[in-house]
Every structure is written in structure tokens, then in C-alpha cells.
Amino acid sequence: MPQIKPITDLRNTTEISELCNRTNEPVFITKNGYGDLVVMSMKAYEDALGTVDVLKKLATAQKQKDEGQVVSAENVFGELHNKYEF
């Protein structure tokens, strides 16, 4: 469940930090009743970036597939074998 806190709660940075790290979820900060900031732990941020990176790579791969830019696995492994001769 999302945590929503007023901006005045940022005065207690230790409490916000502990909340972010304990839940590993972002904390939404409001100002005058409206969304203003999002605060999250480093782990939650890195996890989110990792997810975005994977989704971008999947979108690129899907686009390449749709455009017919594919290479058979047999060709790829053959090239690797020739390059590294193991």
C-alpha cells in the first residue's frame, strides 16, 4: 500500500529513511494536499531502474523482431565458435 506523507514530515528525515528502507516502496510527499515529491530507498531506486532497463531491452528486441532483424541461433553460435575456437 502506498505511503503518503505531508511535506512537513520531511523534518524527521530518520523516520522517512527508516520507512523507505523498511517497506522498500516509494513514499509520496504532498504539499498543500497535492503530490509534490517521491522519496525512496537506494535499493528501491536501483530495482526500478533495473526493471526499466529490462523493459527497454525487451521493447528493442520486439521492434527488431517485427522488422525482421533476426539471426538464427545456429549462426550466432557458429560465429562465436569460429571467433573463440574452443
C-alpha positions as semicolon CSV with decimal commas, in nm:
position;residue;x (nm);y (nm);z (nm)
1;M;0,000;0,000;0,000
2;P;0,149;0,338;-0,092
3;Q;0,272;0,558;0,189
4;I;0,163;0,922;0,161
5;K;0,311;1,183;0,393
6;P;0,282;1,562;0,414
7;I;0,595;1,761;0,333
8;T;0,621;1,869;0,698
9;D;0,711;1,507;0,785
10;L;1,040;1,556;0,597
11;R;1,164;1,739;0,906
12;N;1,216;1,394;1,058
13;T;1,450;1,252;0,794
14;T;1,540;0,949;1,004
15;E;1,177;0,838;1,023
16;I;1,127;0,881;0,646
17;S;1,452;0,695;0,575
18;E;1,352;0,407;0,802
19;L;1,007;0,389;0,638
20;C;1,157;0,382;0,287
21;N;1,410;0,114;0,376
22;R;1,166;-0,097;0,577
23;T;0,896;-0,108;0,308
24;N;1,127;-0,089;0,003
25;E;0,850;0,119;-0,156
26;P;0,840;0,484;-0,254
27;V;0,690;0,738;-0,014
28;F;0,474;1,003;-0,179
29;I;0,513;1,352;-0,032
30;T;0,229;1,601;-0,059
31;K;0,238;1,979;-0,042
32;N;-0,090;2,160;0,025
33;G;-0,275;1,835;-0,042
34;Y;-0,120;1,773;-0,384
35;G;0,154;1,533;-0,491
36;D;0,494;1,703;-0,487
37;L;0,779;1,454;-0,434
38;V;0,860;1,085;-0,425
39;V;1,124;0,956;-0,183
40;M;1,260;0,602;-0,197
41;S;1,547;0,392;-0,071
42;M;1,851;0,335;-0,289
43;K;1,753;-0,031;-0,325
44;A;1,402;0,056;-0,446
45;Y;1,551;0,309;-0,690
46;E;1,804;0,058;-0,828
47;D;1,530;-0,206;-0,858
48;A;1,311;0,038;-1,052
49;L;1,599;0,131;-1,284
50;G;1,670;-0,237;-1,345
51;T;1,307;-0,300;-1,437
52;V;1,306;-0,004;-1,676
53;D;1,629;-0,128;-1,837
54;V;1,487;-0,476;-1,895
55;L;1,164;-0,334;-2,040
56;K;1,360;-0,109;-2,280
57;K;1,567;-0,406;-2,398
58;L;1,255;-0,616;-2,448
59;A;1,092;-0,335;-2,649
60;T;1,404;-0,305;-2,866
61;A;1,411;-0,681;-2,923
62;Q;1,042;-0,685;-3,014
63;K;1,094;-0,399;-3,262
64;Q;1,390;-0,581;-3,420
65;K;1,183;-0,898;-3,448
66;D;0,890;-0,710;-3,603
67;E;1,127;-0,553;-3,858
68;G;1,277;-0,890;-3,946
69;Q;1,617;-0,810;-3,797
70;V;1,675;-1,158;-3,662
71;V;1,966;-1,401;-3,677
72;S;1,934;-1,772;-3,615
73;A;2,091;-1,915;-3,302
74;E;2,285;-2,155;-3,522
75;N;2,457;-1,863;-3,698
76;V;2,530;-1,682;-3,373
77;F;2,687;-1,987;-3,208
78;G;2,879;-2,067;-3,526
79;E;3,030;-1,717;-3,529
80;L;3,119;-1,742;-3,160
81;H;3,279;-2,082;-3,214
82;N;3,485;-1,950;-3,505
83;K;3,587;-1,640;-3,310
84;Y;3,695;-1,818;-2,993
85;E;3,788;-2,164;-3,130
86;F;3,723;-2,369;-2,818
